[in-house]
């Protein structure tokens, strides 16, 4: 995905994301995106040399992660 393309909605995303897409969606560096896709439990798979992530699996992973963030249930 070109970094120049502005993503305005979930529907704008391709069905299969690559590391650059993850980087852009999360607003993280390239190095952080590669570290993330190599994290145990992250829903990435390889297609030859390329690392890919199902859009649905990625957003399910994010939703699941938001439920388990330490301290996220504490009130300020």
N, CA, C and O atoms as a GROMACS GRO file, in nm:
protein
  304
    1UNK      N    1   0.084  -0.117   0.000
    1UNK     CA    2   0.000   0.000   0.000
    1UNK      C    3   0.088   0.123   0.000
    1UNK      O    4   0.186   0.129   0.074
    2UNK      N    5   0.055   0.218  -0.081
    2UNK     CA    6   0.132   0.340  -0.088
    2UNK      C    7   0.109   0.423   0.038
    2UNK      O    8  -0.004   0.437   0.084
    3UNK      N    9   0.218   0.478   0.094
    3UNK     CA   10   0.205   0.560   0.214
    3UNK      C   11   0.133   0.691   0.184
    3UNK      O   12   0.089   0.759   0.276
    4UNK      N   13   0.120   0.726   0.057
    4UNK     CA   14   0.053   0.850   0.020
    4UNK      C   15  -0.098   0.835   0.026
    4UNK      O   16  -0.169   0.935   0.036
    5UNK      N   17  -0.149   0.712   0.019
    5UNK     CA   18  -0.293   0.689   0.022
    5UNK      C   19  -0.344   0.708   0.165
    5UNK      O   20  -0.291   0.651   0.260
    6UNK      N   21  -0.446   0.789   0.178
    6UNK     CA   22  -0.506   0.816   0.308
    6UNK      C   23  -0.614   0.713   0.337
    6UNK      O   24  -0.704   0.691   0.255
    7UNK      N   25  -0.605   0.650   0.453
    7UNK     CA   26  -0.705   0.551   0.492
    7UNK      C   27  -0.810   0.620   0.577
    7UNK      O   28  -0.780   0.674   0.683
    8UNK      N   29  -0.934   0.619   0.530
    8UNK     CA   30  -1.041   0.686   0.602
    8UNK      C   31  -1.134   0.590   0.673
    8UNK      O   32  -1.209   0.630   0.762
    9UNK      N   33  -1.131   0.462   0.634
    9UNK     CA   34  -1.222   0.367   0.697
    9UNK      C   35  -1.167   0.225   0.685
    9UNK      O   36  -1.073   0.198   0.611
   10UNK      N   37  -1.230   0.138   0.760
   10UNK     CA   38  -1.196  -0.004   0.758
   10UNK      C   39  -1.209  -0.060   0.616
   10UNK      O   40  -1.127  -0.142   0.573
   11UNK      N   41  -1.310  -0.016   0.544
   11UNK     CA   42  -1.336  -0.065   0.408
   11UNK      C   43  -1.227  -0.025   0.310
   11UNK      O   44  -1.209  -0.092   0.208
   12UNK      N   45  -1.152   0.082   0.340
   12UNK     CA   46  -1.043   0.126   0.252
   12UNK      C   47  -0.924   0.030   0.254
   12UNK      O   48  -0.841   0.033   0.163
   13UNK      N   49  -0.915  -0.053   0.356
   13UNK     CA   50  -0.801  -0.143   0.371
   13UNK      C   51  -0.815  -0.265   0.281
   13UNK      O   52  -0.927  -0.311   0.256
   14UNK      N   53  -0.701  -0.318   0.232
   14UNK     CA   54  -0.707  -0.444   0.156
   14UNK      C   55  -0.740  -0.560   0.250
   14UNK      O   56  -0.724  -0.548   0.372
   15UNK      N   57  -0.787  -0.671   0.195
   15UNK     CA   58  -0.820  -0.788   0.276
   15UNK      C   59  -0.698  -0.846   0.345
   15UNK      O   60  -0.708  -0.900   0.455
   16UNK      N   61  -0.583  -0.836   0.279
   16UNK     CA   62  -0.458  -0.887   0.336
   16UNK      C   63  -0.362  -0.770   0.350
   16UNK      O   64  -0.327  -0.703   0.252
   17UNK      N   65  -0.319  -0.746   0.472
   17UNK     CA   66  -0.230  -0.635   0.503
   17UNK      C   67  -0.085  -0.679   0.496
   17UNK      O   68  -0.053  -0.796   0.514
   18UNK      N   69   0.003  -0.582   0.470
   18UNK     CA   70   0.146  -0.610   0.479
   18UNK      C   71   0.204  -0.526   0.593
   18UNK      O   72   0.131  -0.454   0.661
   19UNK      N   73   0.333  -0.536   0.615
   19UNK     CA   74   0.396  -0.466   0.727
   19UNK      C   75   0.380  -0.314   0.714
   19UNK      O   76   0.361  -0.246   0.815
   20UNK      N   77   0.388  -0.262   0.593
   20UNK     CA   78   0.370  -0.117   0.573
   20UNK      C   79   0.229  -0.074   0.612
   20UNK      O   80   0.210   0.035   0.666
   21UNK      N   81   0.130  -0.158   0.584
   21UNK     CA   82  -0.008  -0.127   0.624
   21UNK      C   83  -0.019  -0.122   0.776
   21UNK      O   84  -0.079  -0.030   0.831
   22UNK      N   85   0.038  -0.222   0.843
   22UNK     CA   86   0.036  -0.227   0.989
   22UNK      C   87   0.103  -0.102   1.046
   22UNK      O   88   0.054  -0.042   1.141
   23UNK      N   89   0.216  -0.066   0.987
   23UNK     CA   90   0.289   0.053   1.029
   23UNK      C   91   0.201   0.177   1.018
   23UNK      O   92   0.194   0.257   1.112
   24UNK      N   93   0.134   0.193   0.907
   24UNK     CA   94   0.052   0.310   0.884
   24UNK      C   95  -0.072   0.311   0.974
   24UNK      O   96  -0.106   0.415   1.031
   25UNK      N   97  -0.138   0.199   0.989
   25UNK     CA   98  -0.258   0.190   1.072
   25UNK      C   99  -0.226   0.225   1.217
   25UNK      O  100  -0.300   0.300   1.281
   26UNK      N  101  -0.116   0.171   1.267
   26UNK     CA  102  -0.083   0.189   1.408
   26UNK      C  103   0.000   0.315   1.434
   26UNK      O  104   0.017   0.355   1.549
   27UNK      N  105   0.052   0.376   1.329
   27UNK     CA  106   0.132   0.497   1.346
   27UNK      C  107   0.263   0.470   1.416
   27UNK      O  108   0.306   0.547   1.503
   28UNK      N  109   0.328   0.359   1.378
   28UNK     CA  110   0.454   0.319   1.440
   28UNK      C  111   0.564   0.316   1.336
   28UNK      O  112   0.537   0.324   1.216
   29UNK      N  113   0.686   0.304   1.382
   29UNK     CA  114   0.800   0.299   1.290
   29UNK      C  115   0.805   0.165   1.216
   29UNK      O  116   0.739   0.069   1.255
   30UNK      N  117   0.883   0.162   1.110
   30UNK     CA  118   0.899   0.038   1.033
   30UNK      C  119   0.959  -0.072   1.122
   30UNK      O  120   0.915  -0.187   1.119
   31UNK      N  121   1.060  -0.035   1.200
   31UNK     CA  122   1.124  -0.133   1.288
   31UNK      C  123   1.024  -0.187   1.391
   31UNK      O  124   1.023  -0.306   1.419
   32UNK      N  125   0.941  -0.100   1.447
   32UNK     CA  126   0.841  -0.143   1.544
   32UNK      C  127   0.737  -0.234   1.479
   32UNK      O  128   0.690  -0.329   1.541
   33UNK      N  129   0.701  -0.205   1.354
   33UNK     CA  130   0.604  -0.288   1.283
   33UNK      C  131   0.661  -0.428   1.261
   33UNK      O  132   0.590  -0.527   1.279
   34UNK      N  133   0.788  -0.438   1.224
   34UNK     CA  134   0.850  -0.570   1.206
   34UNK      C  135   0.862  -0.643   1.339
   34UNK      O  136   0.844  -0.764   1.345
   35UNK      N  137   0.893  -0.571   1.445
   35UNK     CA  138   0.900  -0.633   1.577
   35UNK      C  139   0.762  -0.687   1.616
   35UNK      O  140   0.751  -0.797   1.670
   36UNK      N  141   0.658  -0.610   1.588
   36UNK     CA  142   0.522  -0.651   1.620
   36UNK      C  143   0.481  -0.777   1.546
   36UNK      O  144   0.425  -0.869   1.606
   37UNK      N  145   0.507  -0.784   1.415
   37UNK     CA  146   0.463  -0.902   1.339
   37UNK      C  147   0.539  -1.028   1.378
   37UNK      O  148   0.496  -1.139   1.347
   38UNK      N  149   0.652  -1.013   1.447
   38UNK     CA  150   0.727  -1.129   1.496
   38UNK      C  151   0.693  -1.163   1.642
   38UNK      O  152   0.751  -1.255   1.698
   39UNK      N  153   0.600  -1.090   1.701
   39UNK     CA  154   0.558  -1.115   1.838
   39UNK      C  155   0.473  -1.242   1.845
   39UNK      O  156   0.383  -1.259   1.763
   40UNK      N  157   0.500  -1.331   1.942
   40UNK     CA  158   0.416  -1.451   1.956
   40UNK      C  159   0.270  -1.412   1.976
   40UNK      O  160   0.237  -1.322   2.054
   41UNK      N  161   0.183  -1.480   1.904
   41UNK     CA  162   0.041  -1.453   1.914
   41UNK      C  163  -0.011  -1.354   1.811
   41UNK      O  164  -0.132  -1.341   1.793
   42UNK      N  165   0.080  -1.284   1.743
   42UNK     CA  166   0.036  -1.190   1.639
   42UNK      C  167  -0.003  -1.272   1.516
   42UNK      O  168   0.070  -1.364   1.478
   43UNK      N  169  -0.116  -1.240   1.452
   43UNK     CA  170  -0.170  -1.324   1.344
   43UNK      C  171  -0.105  -1.307   1.207
   43UNK      O  172  -0.176  -1.293   1.107
   44UNK      N  173   0.026  -1.306   1.202
   44UNK     CA  174   0.096  -1.290   1.074
   44UNK      C  175   0.127  -1.426   1.012
   44UNK      O  176   0.139  -1.527   1.082
   45UNK      N  177   0.140  -1.427   0.881
   45UNK     CA  178   0.183  -1.548   0.810
   45UNK      C  179   0.274  -1.506   0.696
   45UNK      O  180   0.277  -1.389   0.656
   46UNK      N  181   0.348  -1.600   0.646
   46UNK     CA  182   0.441  -1.573   0.536
   46UNK      C  183   0.383  -1.619   0.404
   46UNK      O  184   0.318  -1.724   0.395
   47UNK      N  185   0.407  -1.539   0.304
   47UNK     CA  186   0.376  -1.575   0.165
   47UNK      C  187   0.508  -1.559   0.091
   47UNK      O  188   0.541  -1.452   0.040
   48UNK      N  189   0.583  -1.669   0.087
   48UNK     CA  190   0.720  -1.661   0.036
   48UNK      C  191   0.803  -1.581   0.135
   48UNK      O  192   0.812  -1.617   0.252
   49UNK      N  193   0.865  -1.474   0.088
   49UNK     CA  194   0.946  -1.389   0.176
   49UNK      C  195   0.863  -1.279   0.241
   49UNK      O  196   0.911  -1.211   0.332
   50UNK      N  197   0.740  -1.261   0.195
   50UNK     CA  198   0.657  -1.152   0.244
   50UNK      C  199   0.581  -1.190   0.370
   50UNK      O  200   0.539  -1.304   0.385
   51UNK      N  201   0.564  -1.094   0.459
   51UNK     CA  202   0.486  -1.114   0.580
   51UNK      C  203   0.350  -1.050   0.556
   51UNK      O  204   0.341  -0.933   0.518
   52UNK      N  205   0.245  -1.126   0.578
   52UNK     CA  206   0.109  -1.080   0.553
   52UNK      C  207   0.023  -1.102   0.677
   52UNK      O  208   0.054  -1.186   0.761
   53UNK      N  209  -0.087  -1.026   0.686
   53UNK     CA  210  -0.179  -1.035   0.798
   53UNK      C  211  -0.320  -1.017   0.744
   53UNK      O  212  -0.346  -0.922   0.670
   54UNK      N  213  -0.410  -1.105   0.779
   54UNK     CA  214  -0.550  -1.091   0.743
   54UNK      C  215  -0.605  -0.967   0.812
   54UNK      O  216  -0.582  -0.947   0.932
   55UNK      N  217  -0.677  -0.883   0.739
   55UNK     CA  218  -0.736  -0.762   0.797
   55UNK      C  219  -0.826  -0.798   0.914
   55UNK      O  220  -0.818  -0.736   1.020
   56UNK      N  221  -0.910  -0.898   0.897
   56UNK     CA  222  -1.002  -0.940   1.003
   56UNK      C  223  -0.925  -0.988   1.125
   56UNK      O  224  -0.956  -0.949   1.237
   57UNK      N  225  -0.825  -1.073   1.104
   57UNK     CA  226  -0.746  -1.126   1.216
   57UNK      C  227  -0.672  -1.015   1.289
   57UNK      O  228  -0.660  -1.018   1.411
   58UNK      N  229  -0.621  -0.916   1.214
   58UNK     CA  230  -0.549  -0.805   1.275
   58UNK      C  231  -0.640  -0.726   1.368
   58UNK      O  232  -0.601  -0.696   1.481
   59UNK      N  233  -0.760  -0.691   1.323
   59UNK     CA  234  -0.850  -0.612   1.406
   59UNK      C  235  -0.906  -0.693   1.523
   59UNK      O  236  -0.933  -0.637   1.629
   60UNK      N  237  -0.922  -0.823   1.504
   60UNK     CA  238  -0.962  -0.909   1.617
   60UNK      C  239  -0.850  -0.914   1.721
   60UNK      O  240  -0.876  -0.911   1.841
   61UNK      N  241  -0.725  -0.923   1.674
   61UNK     CA  242  -0.610  -0.924   1.763
   61UNK      C  243  -0.603  -0.793   1.841
   61UNK      O  244  -0.577  -0.794   1.961
   62UNK      N  245  -0.626  -0.680   1.773
   62UNK     CA  246  -0.624  -0.550   1.842
   62UNK      C  247  -0.735  -0.542   1.946
   62UNK      O  248  -0.712  -0.495   2.057
   63UNK      N  249  -0.855  -0.589   1.912
   63UNK     CA  250  -0.967  -0.584   2.006
   63UNK      C  251  -0.939  -0.673   2.127
   63UNK      O  252  -0.968  -0.636   2.240
   64UNK      N  253  -0.884  -0.790   2.102
   64UNK     CA  254  -0.850  -0.882   2.210
   64UNK      C  255  -0.743  -0.822   2.300
   64UNK      O  256  -0.749  -0.835   2.422
   65UNK      N  257  -0.645  -0.757   2.240
   65UNK     CA  258  -0.537  -0.696   2.317
   65UNK      C  259  -0.584  -0.582   2.404
   65UNK      O  260  -0.531  -0.560   2.513
   66UNK      N  261  -0.683  -0.507   2.356
   66UNK     CA  262  -0.732  -0.395   2.435
   66UNK      C  263  -0.804  -0.441   2.561
   66UNK      O  264  -0.818  -0.364   2.656
   67UNK      N  265  -0.849  -0.565   2.561
   67UNK     CA  266  -0.916  -0.620   2.679
   67UNK      C  267  -0.817  -0.667   2.785
   67UNK      O  268  -0.854  -0.684   2.901
   68UNK      N  269  -0.690  -0.688   2.746
   68UNK     CA  270  -0.594  -0.748   2.838
   68UNK      C  271  -0.479  -0.656   2.875
   68UNK      O  272  -0.379  -0.702   2.931
   69UNK      N  273  -0.490  -0.527   2.846
   69UNK     CA  274  -0.383  -0.433   2.878
   69UNK      C  275  -0.380  -0.414   3.030
   69UNK      O  276  -0.481  -0.375   3.089
   70UNK      N  277  -0.266  -0.442   3.094
   70UNK     CA  278  -0.259  -0.427   3.240
   70UNK      C  279  -0.292  -0.284   3.280
   70UNK      O  280  -0.240  -0.188   3.223
   71UNK      N  281  -0.378  -0.271   3.378
   71UNK     CA  282  -0.415  -0.140   3.428
   71UNK      C  283  -0.524  -0.071   3.350
   71UNK      O  284  -0.566   0.039   3.386
   72UNK      N  285  -0.572  -0.135   3.241
   72UNK     CA  286  -0.673  -0.071   3.157
   72UNK      C  287  -0.810  -0.070   3.225
   72UNK      O  288  -0.899   0.004   3.184
   73UNK      N  289  -0.826  -0.153   3.328
   73UNK     CA  290  -0.955  -0.158   3.396
   73UNK      C  291  -0.962  -0.066   3.518
   73UNK      O  292  -1.065  -0.056   3.584
   74UNK      N  293  -0.850   0.002   3.547
   74UNK     CA  294  -0.846   0.092   3.661
   74UNK      C  295  -0.907   0.227   3.623
   74UNK      O  296  -0.891   0.275   3.511
   75UNK      N  297  -0.977   0.285   3.719
   75UNK     CA  298  -1.036   0.418   3.697
   75UNK      C  299  -0.940   0.524   3.746
   75UNK      O  300  -0.872   0.506   3.847
   76UNK      N  301  -0.936   0.634   3.674
   76UNK     CA  302  -0.844   0.744   3.710
   76UNK      C  303  -0.894   0.823   3.827
   76UNK      O  304  -0.829   0.919   3.870
   0.00000   0.00000   0.00000
